[in-house]
């Protein structure tokens, strides 16, 4: 079946939001936005929503209130987004799914997509800005490797997995679409 027919099928049958998970720098926002526009459904970014609700940036939240406070806010934001009865694509921050209560919501209420990339890809992409508090304390390659070991078993519970550094951008988006289509069958 061609991609356009798969998109139509998904639009007719999608009764849940699609949540994008994966480590920092894999391209969750970029791919999530492309998926939402292909499906003509809204896009939300949980990090942006947390910043808007707090009226400050993520580094400021970490610095002033600490990570547990950030995780609470992240949980509330994701719960609110998932409560919306309209299906949307929600890109989450890399650690969101490691909060058990947030993971419960995502596994139960959404279709989850794990976006995965090689360590070198994540290192390169995250080096472009310094807005990630967890990467500030040391060598980003070591930190991302440790986070991979810690988080991959949880990410692997997602309904769908795509690799963001294999193939062209369009191929990756089409791969997500065909896996969502198959998931909904
Ligand atoms: C985090 C990832 C970040 C952001 C925060 C913590 C993490 O989002 O939520 O800095 O724990 O992996 P991105 O994955 O969009 O960079």
PDB file of C-alpha atoms and ligand atoms in Angstrom:
ATOM      1  CA  UNK A   1       0.000   0.000   0.000  1.00  0.00           C
ATOM      2  CA  UNK A   2       1.365   3.454  -0.819  1.00  0.00           C
ATOM      3  CA  UNK A   3       2.136   6.031   1.852  1.00  0.00           C
ATOM      4  CA  UNK A   4      -0.828   8.263   0.972  1.00  0.00           C
ATOM      5  CA  UNK A   5      -3.290   5.376   1.422  1.00  0.00           C
ATOM      6  CA  UNK A   6      -1.605   4.463   4.707  1.00  0.00           C
ATOM      7  CA  UNK A   7      -1.980   8.076   5.876  1.00  0.00           C
ATOM      8  CA  UNK A   8      -5.683   8.025   5.041  1.00  0.00           C
ATOM      9  CA  UNK A   9      -6.133   4.757   6.910  1.00  0.00           C
ATOM     10  CA  UNK A  10      -4.279   6.134   9.945  1.00  0.00           C
ATOM     11  CA  UNK A  11      -6.366   9.327   9.932  1.00  0.00           C
ATOM     12  CA  UNK A  12      -9.563   7.248   9.887  1.00  0.00           C
ATOM     13  CA  UNK A  13      -8.477   4.886  12.662  1.00  0.00           C
ATOM     14  CA  UNK A  14      -6.222   6.879  14.977  1.00  0.00           C
ATOM     15  CA  UNK A  15      -7.936   7.092  18.365  1.00  0.00           C
ATOM     16  CA  UNK A  16      -4.874   7.956  20.467  1.00  0.00           C
ATOM     17  CA  UNK A  17      -1.967  10.333  20.437  1.00  0.00           C
ATOM     18  CA  UNK A  18       1.443   9.311  19.164  1.00  0.00           C
ATOM     19  CA  UNK A  19       4.253   9.842  21.671  1.00  0.00           C
ATOM     20  CA  UNK A  20       7.836  10.115  20.471  1.00  0.00           C
ATOM     21  CA  UNK A  21      10.561   8.984  22.881  1.00  0.00           C
ATOM     22  CA  UNK A  22      14.335   8.522  22.676  1.00  0.00           C
ATOM     23  CA  UNK A  23      17.619  10.004  23.828  1.00  0.00           C
ATOM     24  CA  UNK A  24      18.712  13.616  23.422  1.00  0.00           C
ATOM     25  CA  UNK A  25      19.825  14.478  19.910  1.00  0.00           C
ATOM     26  CA  UNK A  26      18.088  11.674  18.017  1.00  0.00           C
ATOM     27  CA  UNK A  27      15.712  14.084  16.244  1.00  0.00           C
ATOM     28  CA  UNK A  28      12.443  13.597  18.159  1.00  0.00           C
ATOM     29  CA  UNK A  29      11.198  17.129  17.527  1.00  0.00           C
ATOM     30  CA  UNK A  30      12.124  17.295  13.842  1.00  0.00           C
ATOM     31  CA  UNK A  31      10.695  13.849  13.049  1.00  0.00           C
ATOM     32  CA  UNK A  32       7.669  14.369  15.292  1.00  0.00           C
ATOM     33  CA  UNK A  33       6.849  17.616  13.481  1.00  0.00           C
ATOM     34  CA  UNK A  34       7.218  15.955  10.076  1.00  0.00           C
ATOM     35  CA  UNK A  35       4.979  13.079  11.181  1.00  0.00           C
ATOM     36  CA  UNK A  36       2.315  15.444  12.510  1.00  0.00           C
ATOM     37  CA  UNK A  37       2.300  17.417   9.291  1.00  0.00           C
ATOM     38  CA  UNK A  38       2.137  14.244   7.155  1.00  0.00           C
ATOM     39  CA  UNK A  39      -0.874  13.089   9.206  1.00  0.00           C
ATOM     40  CA  UNK A  40      -2.336  16.633   9.449  1.00  0.00           C
ATOM     41  CA  UNK A  41      -2.663  16.411  13.228  1.00  0.00           C
ATOM     42  CA  UNK A  42      -1.266  18.854  15.827  1.00  0.00           C
ATOM     43  CA  UNK A  43       2.280  18.669  17.166  1.00  0.00           C
ATOM     44  CA  UNK A  44       3.251  19.278  20.794  1.00  0.00           C
ATOM     45  CA  UNK A  45       6.655  19.315  22.440  1.00  0.00           C
ATOM     46  CA  UNK A  46       6.587  18.529  26.144  1.00  0.00           C
ATOM     47  CA  UNK A  47       9.819  20.471  26.814  1.00  0.00           C
ATOM     48  CA  UNK A  48       8.298  23.621  25.238  1.00  0.00           C
ATOM     49  CA  UNK A  49       5.120  23.180  27.293  1.00  0.00           C
ATOM     50  CA  UNK A  50       7.094  22.828  30.536  1.00  0.00           C
ATOM     51  CA  UNK A  51       9.077  25.981  29.744  1.00  0.00           C
ATOM     52  CA  UNK A  52       5.870  27.891  28.963  1.00  0.00           C
ATOM     53  CA  UNK A  53       4.144  26.677  32.149  1.00  0.00           C
ATOM     54  CA  UNK A  54       7.164  27.524  34.328  1.00  0.00           C
ATOM     55  CA  UNK A  55       7.978  30.761  32.531  1.00  0.00           C
ATOM     56  CA  UNK A  56      11.647  29.778  32.399  1.00  0.00           C
ATOM     57  CA  UNK A  57      14.042  27.637  30.394  1.00  0.00           C
ATOM     58  CA  UNK A  58      14.843  24.009  31.179  1.00  0.00           C
ATOM     59  CA  UNK A  59      18.400  24.834  32.364  1.00  0.00           C
ATOM     60  CA  UNK A  60      16.887  27.456  34.706  1.00  0.00           C
ATOM     61  CA  UNK A  61      14.338  24.964  36.072  1.00  0.00           C
ATOM     62  CA  UNK A  62      17.100  22.400  36.744  1.00  0.00           C
ATOM     63  CA  UNK A  63      19.284  25.020  38.344  1.00  0.00           C
ATOM     64  CA  UNK A  64      16.651  26.664  40.549  1.00  0.00           C
ATOM     65  CA  UNK A  65      14.467  23.698  41.505  1.00  0.00           C
ATOM     66  CA  UNK A  66      16.361  20.508  40.553  1.00  0.00           C
ATOM     67  CA  UNK A  67      15.584  17.533  38.365  1.00  0.00           C
ATOM     68  CA  UNK A  68      12.795  15.944  40.522  1.00  0.00           C
ATOM     69  CA  UNK A  69      10.797  19.198  40.241  1.00  0.00           C
ATOM     70  CA  UNK A  70      11.327  19.169  36.466  1.00  0.00           C
ATOM     71  CA  UNK A  71      10.158  15.528  36.264  1.00  0.00           C
ATOM     72  CA  UNK A  72       6.963  16.388  38.193  1.00  0.00           C
ATOM     73  CA  UNK A  73       6.209  19.218  35.787  1.00  0.00           C
ATOM     74  CA  UNK A  74       7.011  16.969  32.846  1.00  0.00           C
ATOM     75  CA  UNK A  75       4.587  14.349  34.152  1.00  0.00           C
ATOM     76  CA  UNK A  76       1.800  16.911  34.558  1.00  0.00           C
ATOM     77  CA  UNK A  77       2.363  18.321  31.077  1.00  0.00           C
ATOM     78  CA  UNK A  78       2.342  14.896  29.418  1.00  0.00           C
ATOM     79  CA  UNK A  79      -0.781  13.897  31.354  1.00  0.00           C
ATOM     80  CA  UNK A  80      -2.535  17.070  30.200  1.00  0.00           C
ATOM     81  CA  UNK A  81      -1.482  16.554  26.576  1.00  0.00           C
ATOM     82  CA  UNK A  82      -2.640  12.927  26.648  1.00  0.00           C
ATOM     83  CA  UNK A  83      -5.971  13.950  28.184  1.00  0.00           C
ATOM     84  CA  UNK A  84      -6.750  15.962  25.058  1.00  0.00           C
ATOM     85  CA  UNK A  85      -9.331  13.944  23.171  1.00  0.00           C
ATOM     86  CA  UNK A  86      -7.816  14.913  19.818  1.00  0.00           C
ATOM     87  CA  UNK A  87      -4.984  12.715  18.632  1.00  0.00           C
ATOM     88  CA  UNK A  88      -1.702  14.594  18.295  1.00  0.00           C
ATOM     89  CA  UNK A  89       1.992  13.891  17.965  1.00  0.00           C
ATOM     90  CA  UNK A  90       3.772  14.577  21.270  1.00  0.00           C
ATOM     91  CA  UNK A  91       7.572  14.757  21.339  1.00  0.00           C
ATOM     92  CA  UNK A  92       8.879  14.174  24.868  1.00  0.00           C
ATOM     93  CA  UNK A  93      12.178  15.036  26.525  1.00  0.00           C
ATOM     94  CA  UNK A  94      14.581  12.089  26.574  1.00  0.00           C
ATOM     95  CA  UNK A  95      14.095  11.292  30.260  1.00  0.00           C
ATOM     96  CA  UNK A  96      10.318  11.606  30.442  1.00  0.00           C
ATOM     97  CA  UNK A  97       9.599   7.919  29.976  1.00  0.00           C
ATOM     98  CA  UNK A  98      11.976   7.056  32.857  1.00  0.00           C
ATOM     99  CA  UNK A  99       9.439   8.462  35.347  1.00  0.00           C
ATOM    100  CA  UNK A 100       7.325   5.393  36.103  1.00  0.00           C
ATOM    101  CA  UNK A 101       4.051   7.328  36.356  1.00  0.00           C
ATOM    102  CA  UNK A 102       4.700   9.018  32.991  1.00  0.00           C
ATOM    103  CA  UNK A 103       5.628   5.701  31.378  1.00  0.00           C
ATOM    104  CA  UNK A 104       2.367   4.156  32.653  1.00  0.00           C
ATOM    105  CA  UNK A 105       0.381   6.927  30.947  1.00  0.00           C
ATOM    106  CA  UNK A 106       2.261   6.625  27.677  1.00  0.00           C
ATOM    107  CA  UNK A 107       2.126   2.820  27.452  1.00  0.00           C
ATOM    108  CA  UNK A 108      -1.593   2.835  28.281  1.00  0.00           C
ATOM    109  CA  UNK A 109      -2.875   5.827  26.364  1.00  0.00           C
ATOM    110  CA  UNK A 110      -0.675   6.373  23.317  1.00  0.00           C
ATOM    111  CA  UNK A 111       1.106   4.779  20.411  1.00  0.00           C
ATOM    112  CA  UNK A 112       4.788   5.091  21.284  1.00  0.00           C
ATOM    113  CA  UNK A 113       7.657   5.513  18.848  1.00  0.00           C
ATOM    114  CA  UNK A 114      11.260   5.109  19.947  1.00  0.00           C
ATOM    115  CA  UNK A 115      13.638   7.104  17.793  1.00  0.00           C
ATOM    116  CA  UNK A 116      17.105   5.629  17.971  1.00  0.00           C
ATOM    117  CA  UNK A 117      20.446   6.849  16.618  1.00  0.00           C
ATOM    118  CA  UNK A 118      24.121   5.932  16.824  1.00  0.00           C
ATOM    119  CA  UNK A 119      26.047   7.395  19.755  1.00  0.00           C
ATOM    120  CA  UNK A 120      28.172   9.478  17.352  1.00  0.00           C
ATOM    121  CA  UNK A 121      25.009  10.999  15.831  1.00  0.00           C
ATOM    122  CA  UNK A 122      23.678  12.008  19.238  1.00  0.00           C
ATOM    123  CA  UNK A 123      27.039  13.472  20.265  1.00  0.00           C
ATOM    124  CA  UNK A 124      27.199  15.528  17.071  1.00  0.00           C
ATOM    125  CA  UNK A 125      23.616  16.775  17.265  1.00  0.00           C
ATOM    126  CA  UNK A 126      23.700  17.665  20.952  1.00  0.00           C
ATOM    127  CA  UNK A 127      26.945  19.610  20.520  1.00  0.00           C
ATOM    128  CA  UNK A 128      25.064  22.249  18.550  1.00  0.00           C
ATOM    129  CA  UNK A 129      23.632  23.926  21.642  1.00  0.00           C
ATOM    130  CA  UNK A 130      24.174  23.888  25.394  1.00  0.00           C
ATOM    131  CA  UNK A 131      20.588  23.829  26.629  1.00  0.00           C
ATOM    132  CA  UNK A 132      20.744  20.309  28.088  1.00  0.00           C
ATOM    133  CA  UNK A 133      21.604  20.333  31.812  1.00  0.00           C
ATOM    134  CA  UNK A 134      22.363  16.601  31.925  1.00  0.00           C
ATOM    135  CA  UNK A 135      25.189  17.042  29.419  1.00  0.00           C
ATOM    136  CA  UNK A 136      26.851  19.896  31.241  1.00  0.00           C
ATOM    137  CA  UNK A 137      28.586  17.884  33.953  1.00  0.00           C
ATOM    138  CA  UNK A 138      31.161  16.109  31.778  1.00  0.00           C
ATOM    139  CA  UNK A 139      32.004  14.450  28.497  1.00  0.00           C
ATOM    140  CA  UNK A 140      28.805  14.226  26.473  1.00  0.00           C
ATOM    141  CA  UNK A 141      29.804  10.984  24.762  1.00  0.00           C
ATOM    142  CA  UNK A 142      30.323   9.243  28.136  1.00  0.00           C
ATOM    143  CA  UNK A 143      27.073  10.665  29.511  1.00  0.00           C
ATOM    144  CA  UNK A 144      25.047   9.660  26.437  1.00  0.00           C
ATOM    145  CA  UNK A 145      26.594   6.169  26.523  1.00  0.00           C
ATOM    146  CA  UNK A 146      25.635   5.765  30.201  1.00  0.00           C
ATOM    147  CA  UNK A 147      22.132   7.060  29.509  1.00  0.00           C
ATOM    148  CA  UNK A 148      21.807   4.583  26.606  1.00  0.00           C
ATOM    149  CA  UNK A 149      22.680   1.685  28.904  1.00  0.00           C
ATOM    150  CA  UNK A 150      20.235   2.932  31.504  1.00  0.00           C
ATOM    151  CA  UNK A 151      17.340   3.882  29.249  1.00  0.00           C
ATOM    152  CA  UNK A 152      17.352   1.532  26.254  1.00  0.00           C
ATOM    153  CA  UNK A 153      15.554  -1.288  28.115  1.00  0.00           C
ATOM    154  CA  UNK A 154      12.689   1.157  28.783  1.00  0.00           C
ATOM    155  CA  UNK A 155      12.704   2.750  25.312  1.00  0.00           C
ATOM    156  CA  UNK A 156      12.567  -0.773  23.865  1.00  0.00           C
ATOM    157  CA  UNK A 157       9.044  -1.168  25.283  1.00  0.00           C
ATOM    158  CA  UNK A 158       7.759   1.309  22.672  1.00  0.00           C
ATOM    159  CA  UNK A 159       5.285   0.033  20.093  1.00  0.00           C
ATOM    160  CA  UNK A 160       7.434   1.162  17.175  1.00  0.00           C
ATOM    161  CA  UNK A 161      11.159   1.818  16.650  1.00  0.00           C
ATOM    162  CA  UNK A 162      12.863   3.784  13.891  1.00  0.00           C
ATOM    163  CA  UNK A 163      16.500   4.680  13.375  1.00  0.00           C
ATOM    164  CA  UNK A 164      16.979   8.336  12.573  1.00  0.00           C
ATOM    165  CA  UNK A 165      20.415   8.095  10.995  1.00  0.00           C
ATOM    166  CA  UNK A 166      19.687   5.351   8.473  1.00  0.00           C
ATOM    167  CA  UNK A 167      18.146   6.453   5.180  1.00  0.00           C
ATOM    168  CA  UNK A 168      16.841   9.819   4.027  1.00  0.00           C
ATOM    169  CA  UNK A 169      14.567  11.997   6.143  1.00  0.00           C
ATOM    170  CA  UNK A 170      11.547  11.150   3.955  1.00  0.00           C
ATOM    171  CA  UNK A 171      12.299   7.432   4.180  1.00  0.00           C
ATOM    172  CA  UNK A 172      12.362   7.654   7.972  1.00  0.00           C
ATOM    173  CA  UNK A 173       9.039   9.532   8.072  1.00  0.00           C
ATOM    174  CA  UNK A 174       7.502   6.992   5.673  1.00  0.00           C
ATOM    175  CA  UNK A 175       8.880   4.191   7.815  1.00  0.00           C
ATOM    176  CA  UNK A 176       7.092   5.670  10.861  1.00  0.00           C
ATOM    177  CA  UNK A 177       3.878   5.961   8.845  1.00  0.00           C
ATOM    178  CA  UNK A 178       3.985   2.382   7.612  1.00  0.00           C
ATOM    179  CA  UNK A 179       4.732   1.056  11.103  1.00  0.00           C
ATOM    180  CA  UNK A 180       1.826   3.058  12.571  1.00  0.00           C
ATOM    181  CA  UNK A 181      -0.385   1.700   9.806  1.00  0.00           C
ATOM    182  CA  UNK A 182       0.691  -1.867  10.608  1.00  0.00           C
ATOM    183  CA  UNK A 183       0.244  -1.260  14.326  1.00  0.00           C
ATOM    184  CA  UNK A 184      -3.344  -0.111  13.769  1.00  0.00           C
ATOM    185  CA  UNK A 185      -4.249  -3.156  11.647  1.00  0.00           C
TER     186      UNK A 185
HETATM  187  C1  LIG B   1      16.421  15.336  29.070  1.00  0.00           C
HETATM  188  C2  LIG B   1      16.222  15.617  27.735  1.00  0.00           C
HETATM  189  C3  LIG B   1      15.862  16.971  27.262  1.00  0.00           C
HETATM  190  C4  LIG B   1      15.144  17.757  28.370  1.00  0.00           C
HETATM  191  C5  LIG B   1      15.957  17.749  29.622  1.00  0.00           C
HETATM  192  C6  LIG B   1      16.253  16.339  30.139  1.00  0.00           C
HETATM  193  C7  LIG B   1      16.779  13.939  29.433  1.00  0.00           C
HETATM  194  O1  LIG B   1      15.027  16.880  26.115  1.00  0.00           O
HETATM  195  O2  LIG B   1      13.877  17.215  28.622  1.00  0.00           O
HETATM  196  O3  LIG B   1      17.158  18.431  29.352  1.00  0.00           O
HETATM  197  O4  LIG B   1      16.644  13.568  30.615  1.00  0.00           O
HETATM  198  O5  LIG B   1      17.184  13.152  28.529  1.00  0.00           O
HETATM  199  P1  LIG B   1      15.541  16.371  24.661  1.00  0.00           P
HETATM  200  O6  LIG B   1      15.552  14.874  24.692  1.00  0.00           O
HETATM  201  O7  LIG B   1      14.526  16.894  23.727  1.00  0.00           O
HETATM  202  O8  LIG B   1      16.896  16.952  24.452  1.00  0.00           O
END
